[in-house]
């Protein structure tokens, strides 16, 4: 394979990550409209928003077998194309049960697409011989911010979410059709046995996934609760609370876009250890803050500190598993299980002891990322394979 083909593949997988993020951001920006459309209360909406996590966790373990049978390019193209199209379903749901069904399908397609595009990224990184996974996840963050910004403008203009998300789905689907052919056609060897339908990750991948679990827990906690924390604990206005989320998301994006250069210089283990130090300090600052400025600074440190962890978790798992898709599927399933645990854990502890106590748990898990960084060493991943 020549360098020009690899560069095309890298560009295509970068755009694929951005498309995946744009769908996520577009949907998130119209959740209030969807809630009003189906007449859901806060508890009912919380139940509905659990459905994508259920769909993803159930579907992710099947991605390895699908890739083995149909090839990496085909699975990535189909799953990302479908992911763009299923964006039309949530705003069309007329009631809560159908919304839950739509969101479970939405999550299932998202999960398979997530595994497929990360496996593509691992293979491109292997063939280029240098770190690119952080930058790919940076493109996902850029896509999320872009999709969210367009959604915010649409909501401000009073545009019906069925029109907004329907038009967004068509545009993103057409872009997916354009970039799909340049993805790498990664296929299993003729003598390579098919993986089981539901992959149980090997021990090495499981431990790598636990590092990802701790990171995703911190990300989910900051993303879902930072605005609430600013208002209830730091006494900030609603606008300042929203600005805290924007600051966190921007630091995540910046950290990922710059992360590959740091990884190439320091290596994955030192990079994650350094990030773990920053994230842990950020968590401590959040726990101790009772004013907006230091709390926002704490969330920004968490964002930049964990920015590169999941990209490096998937890179290590792709090298540690029987194949890139199986390794990524195993690590992603463990990492994204935080989607089940984080909301109830943060809310339950906050109800009993307050939000600072909840973020004390987050800080402990961020410290665990620092302590587990050694599992992401390339030599260890290859040994565990």
Short mmCIF file of N, CA, C and O in Angstrom, two decimals, residues 16 37 59 72 84 91 107 118 151 158 171 188 193 215 223 245 262-263 266 310 346-347 353 359 367-368 383:
data_model
loop_
_atom_site.label_atom_id
_atom_site.label_comp_id
_atom_site.label_asym_id
_atom_site.label_seq_id
_atom_site.Cartn_x
_atom_site.Cartn_y
_atom_site.Cartn_z
N UNK A 16 -15.02 10.43 8.94
CA UNK A 16 -15.98 9.50 9.53
C UNK A 16 -16.17 9.77 11.02
O UNK A 16 -17.30 9.78 11.53
N UNK A 37 -42.11 17.18 22.77
CA UNK A 37 -42.93 16.54 21.72
C UNK A 37 -43.63 15.30 22.23
O UNK A 37 -44.79 15.04 21.88
N UNK A 59 -25.01 -4.17 21.22
CA UNK A 59 -24.57 -4.31 19.83
C UNK A 59 -23.05 -4.35 19.67
O UNK A 59 -22.54 -5.00 18.75
N UNK A 72 -13.79 -4.67 7.14
CA UNK A 72 -13.84 -3.44 7.91
C UNK A 72 -14.45 -2.26 7.17
O UNK A 72 -15.20 -1.48 7.74
N UNK A 84 -26.15 7.98 10.46
CA UNK A 84 -26.61 9.30 10.00
C UNK A 84 -28.12 9.30 9.77
O UNK A 84 -28.82 10.25 10.14
N UNK A 91 -37.00 12.40 16.66
CA UNK A 91 -38.02 13.46 16.64
C UNK A 91 -39.35 13.01 16.02
O UNK A 91 -40.37 13.69 16.20
N UNK A 107 -28.80 3.79 19.48
CA UNK A 107 -27.62 3.40 20.23
C UNK A 107 -26.92 2.18 19.66
O UNK A 107 -25.69 2.11 19.64
N UNK A 118 -13.21 2.98 14.98
CA UNK A 118 -12.00 2.92 15.80
C UNK A 118 -11.06 1.81 15.32
O UNK A 118 -9.83 1.98 15.35
N UNK A 151 -27.45 22.83 15.82
CA UNK A 151 -28.70 22.58 16.53
C UNK A 151 -29.14 23.74 17.40
O UNK A 151 -30.33 24.05 17.49
N UNK A 158 -36.41 28.55 16.25
CA UNK A 158 -37.71 27.91 16.37
C UNK A 158 -37.99 26.86 15.32
O UNK A 158 -39.15 26.53 15.06
N UNK A 171 -27.67 15.40 4.76
CA UNK A 171 -26.36 15.98 4.46
C UNK A 171 -25.24 15.08 4.95
O UNK A 171 -24.27 14.79 4.22
N UNK A 188 -10.31 -10.40 7.38
CA UNK A 188 -9.67 -11.49 8.11
C UNK A 188 -9.01 -12.46 7.13
O UNK A 188 -9.43 -12.58 5.97
N UNK A 193 -10.34 -18.07 12.29
CA UNK A 193 -11.69 -18.46 12.71
C UNK A 193 -12.55 -17.24 13.03
O UNK A 193 -12.05 -16.21 13.49
N UNK A 215 -12.05 6.61 32.84
CA UNK A 215 -11.98 7.85 32.07
C UNK A 215 -13.36 8.29 31.60
O UNK A 215 -13.75 9.45 31.72
N UNK A 223 -19.57 16.07 31.87
CA UNK A 223 -20.45 16.50 30.78
C UNK A 223 -21.88 16.70 31.27
O UNK A 223 -22.54 17.70 30.93
N UNK A 245 -19.76 23.93 30.65
CA UNK A 245 -19.77 22.78 29.75
C UNK A 245 -18.99 23.10 28.47
O UNK A 245 -18.22 22.27 27.97
N UNK A 262 1.94 14.96 21.38
CA UNK A 262 2.45 14.65 22.71
C UNK A 262 2.77 13.16 22.81
O UNK A 262 3.82 12.77 23.37
N UNK A 263 1.90 12.30 22.27
CA UNK A 263 2.12 10.86 22.33
C UNK A 263 3.40 10.48 21.57
O UNK A 263 4.19 9.65 22.02
N UNK A 266 6.30 11.68 23.97
CA UNK A 266 6.42 11.11 25.31
C UNK A 266 6.04 9.63 25.38
O UNK A 266 6.41 8.95 26.34
N UNK A 310 -9.23 7.69 26.11
CA UNK A 310 -10.01 6.73 25.32
C UNK A 310 -9.36 6.44 23.96
O UNK A 310 -9.29 5.27 23.55
N UNK A 346 -23.65 9.18 40.40
CA UNK A 346 -23.51 10.60 40.71
C UNK A 346 -24.78 11.12 41.39
O UNK A 346 -24.73 11.80 42.42
N UNK A 347 -25.94 10.78 40.81
CA UNK A 347 -27.20 11.26 41.38
C UNK A 347 -27.47 10.69 42.76
O UNK A 347 -27.93 11.42 43.66
N UNK A 353 -25.27 12.90 50.00
CA UNK A 353 -24.18 13.67 50.62
C UNK A 353 -23.82 14.94 49.86
O UNK A 353 -22.90 15.65 50.27
N UNK A 359 -18.31 14.12 43.26
CA UNK A 359 -17.10 14.37 42.50
C UNK A 359 -15.85 13.93 43.24
O UNK A 359 -14.77 13.85 42.65
N UNK A 367 -7.84 9.28 39.48
CA UNK A 367 -6.56 8.81 40.01
C UNK A 367 -6.28 7.38 39.53
O UNK A 367 -5.12 7.03 39.25
N UNK A 368 -7.32 6.57 39.40
CA UNK A 368 -7.15 5.20 38.90
C UNK A 368 -6.65 5.20 37.46
O UNK A 368 -5.90 4.30 37.05
N UNK A 383 2.14 -8.11 23.96
CA UNK A 383 2.39 -9.33 24.72
C UNK A 383 1.09 -10.00 25.12
O UNK A 383 0.97 -11.21 25.14
#
